[in-house]
PDB file of C-alpha atoms in Angstrom:
ATOM      1  CA  MET U  25      -6.053 -14.374  -1.588  1.00 78.00           C
ATOM      2  CA  PRO U  26      -7.024 -11.448   0.294  1.00 88.00           C
ATOM      3  CA  ILE U  27      -7.244  -7.764  -1.325  1.00 94.00           C
ATOM      4  CA  HIS U  28      -6.856  -4.880   0.787  1.00 94.00           C
ATOM      5  CA  ARG U  29      -7.899  -1.139  -0.393  1.00 95.00           C
ATOM      6  CA  VAL U  30      -5.349   1.034   1.761  1.00 96.00           C
ATOM      7  CA  THR U  31      -4.649   4.642   2.404  1.00 95.00           C
ATOM      8  CA  CYS U  32      -1.293   6.476   3.205  1.00 95.00           C
ATOM      9  CA  SER U  33      -2.095   8.369   6.720  1.00 94.00           C
ATOM     10  CA  GLU U  34       0.205  10.913   5.236  1.00 93.00           C
ATOM     11  CA  CYS U  35      -1.001  11.966   1.744  1.00 94.00           C
ATOM     12  CA  GLY U  36      -4.329  10.034   1.467  1.00 94.00           C
ATOM     13  CA  LEU U  37      -2.932   8.054  -1.542  1.00 95.00           C
ATOM     14  CA  SER U  38      -5.114   5.054  -1.889  1.00 95.00           C
ATOM     15  CA  ALA U  39      -3.578   1.835  -3.189  1.00 96.00           C
ATOM     16  CA  THR U  40      -4.785  -1.781  -3.376  1.00 96.00           C
ATOM     17  CA  HIS U  41      -2.619  -4.494  -1.997  1.00 95.00           C
ATOM     18  CA  ILE U  42      -3.116  -8.262  -2.909  1.00 96.00           C
ATOM     19  CA  GLN U  43      -1.450 -10.792  -0.801  1.00 91.00           C
ATOM     20  CA  SER U  44      -0.889 -14.161  -1.858  1.00 91.00           C
ATOM     21  CA  GLY U  45       1.315 -16.401   0.716  1.00 86.00           C
ATOM     22  CA  ASP U  46       4.453 -14.480   1.831  1.00 88.00           C
ATOM     23  CA  ARG U  47       4.259 -12.547  -1.629  1.00 92.00           C
ATOM     24  CA  GLY U  48       2.466  -9.142  -2.077  1.00 93.00           C
ATOM     25  CA  VAL U  49       1.810  -6.766  -4.523  1.00 93.00           C
ATOM     26  CA  THR U  50       0.635  -3.082  -4.557  1.00 94.00           C
ATOM     27  CA  SER U  51      -1.141  -1.133  -7.137  1.00 95.00           C
ATOM     28  CA  PHE U  52      -1.685   2.641  -7.213  1.00 94.00           C
ATOM     29  CA  LEU U  53      -2.184   5.196  -9.891  1.00 94.00           C
ATOM     30  CA  GLU U  54       0.817   6.497 -11.241  1.00 92.00           C
ATOM     31  CA  PHE U  55      -0.629   9.864 -11.923  1.00 92.00           C
ATOM     32  CA  SER U  56      -2.221  10.015  -7.902  1.00 93.00           C
ATOM     33  CA  ALA U  57       1.352   8.746  -6.668  1.00 92.00           C
ATOM     34  CA  GLY U  58       2.791  11.983  -8.420  1.00 92.00           C
ATOM     35  CA  ALA U  59       0.288  14.556  -7.256  1.00 93.00           C
ATOM     36  CA  ARG U  60      -0.481  13.465  -3.864  1.00 93.00           C
ATOM     37  CA  CYS U  61       2.465  11.920  -2.208  1.00 95.00           C
ATOM     38  CA  SER U  62       5.829  13.995  -1.652  1.00 95.00           C
ATOM     39  CA  LEU U  63       8.054  11.185  -2.472  1.00 95.00           C
ATOM     40  CA  GLY U  64       6.286  10.899  -5.774  1.00 94.00           C
ATOM     41  CA  GLY U  65       6.307  14.610  -6.269  1.00 94.00           C
ATOM     42  CA  ASP U  66       9.926  14.637  -5.566  1.00 96.00           C
ATOM     43  CA  ALA U  67      10.544  11.693  -8.146  1.00 95.00           C
ATOM     44  CA  LEU U  68       8.510  13.699 -11.163  1.00 94.00           C
ATOM     45  CA  ALA U  69      10.598  16.793 -10.068  1.00 95.00           C
ATOM     46  CA  ARG U  70      13.703  14.743 -11.124  1.00 96.00           C
ATOM     47  CA  GLY U  71      12.044  13.552 -14.190  1.00 95.00           C
ATOM     48  CA  VAL U  72      11.444   9.772 -13.246  1.00 94.00           C
ATOM     49  CA  SER U  73       8.258   7.974 -12.700  1.00 93.00           C
ATOM     50  CA  PRO U  74       7.150   8.182  -9.034  1.00 94.00           C
ATOM     51  CA  ILE U  75       5.992   4.705  -8.679  1.00 94.00           C
ATOM     52  CA  ALA U  76       9.540   3.168  -7.342  1.00 92.00           C
ATOM     53  CA  ALA U  77       9.825   6.116  -4.533  1.00 94.00           C
ATOM     54  CA  VAL U  78       6.113   5.876  -3.561  1.00 95.00           C
ATOM     55  CA  ALA U  79       6.372   1.749  -3.440  1.00 92.00           C
ATOM     56  CA  GLN U  80       8.766   2.883  -0.429  1.00 93.00           C
ATOM     57  CA  CYS U  81       6.829   5.175   1.499  1.00 94.00           C
ATOM     58  CA  PRO U  82       6.884   4.174   4.907  1.00 96.00           C
ATOM     59  CA  LYS U  83       3.564   5.278   6.014  1.00 95.00           C
ATOM     60  CA  LEU U  84       1.910   3.529   2.778  1.00 95.00           C
ATOM     61  CA  LYS U  85       3.751   0.151   4.050  1.00 95.00           C
ATOM     62  CA  ASP U  86       2.511   0.838   7.765  1.00 96.00           C
ATOM     63  CA  ALA U  87      -0.763   0.680   6.101  1.00 95.00           C
ATOM     64  CA  ILE U  88      -0.334  -2.420   4.234  1.00 95.00           C
ATOM     65  CA  ALA U  89       1.283  -4.108   7.214  1.00 94.00           C
ATOM     66  CA  GLN U  90      -1.911  -3.064   9.235  1.00 95.00           C
ATOM     67  CA  ALA U  91      -4.465  -4.514   6.868  1.00 94.00           C
ATOM     68  CA  LEU U  92      -2.363  -7.861   6.732  1.00 93.00           C
ATOM     69  CA  LYS U  93      -2.624  -7.814  10.752  1.00 94.00           C
ATOM     70  CA  ASP U  94      -6.121  -6.864  10.933  1.00 93.00           C
ATOM     71  CA  PHE U  95      -7.079  -9.552   8.291  1.00 91.00           C
ATOM     72  CA  ALA U  96      -4.818 -12.233  10.418  1.00 89.00           C
ATOM     73  CA  ASP U  97      -6.680 -11.199  13.437  1.00 91.00           C
ATOM     74  CA  SER U  98      -9.954 -11.471  11.555  1.00 90.00           C
ATOM     75  CA  GLN U  99      -8.987 -14.854  10.878  1.00 86.00           C
ATOM     76  CA  VAL U 100      -7.911 -16.141  14.322  1.00 84.00           C
ATOM     77  CA  ALA U 101     -11.096 -14.692  15.540  1.00 83.00           C
ATOM     78  CA  GLN U 102     -13.471 -16.639  12.882  1.00 82.00           C
ATOM     79  CA  ARG U 103     -11.402 -20.011  13.898  1.00 80.00           C
ATOM     80  CA  SER U 104     -11.992 -19.382  17.894  1.00 71.00           C
TER      81      SER U 104
END
């Protein structure tokens, strides 16, 4: 089960992504999400938790996708 530490290229929010088969979970601090990410800040301004908004951040999703690709590429290279 690969565990990846990723960082949003826009705000620098750090998150941990754990992948198991075709399912994954991403974890980050709610306080950091509200303080660093504009999506999280907007959610806080509306009086709601920033977690759902930040989980949809395209830059964070890109970082996760890149980490998964890099991991898959490293697995292929090890088999060669």
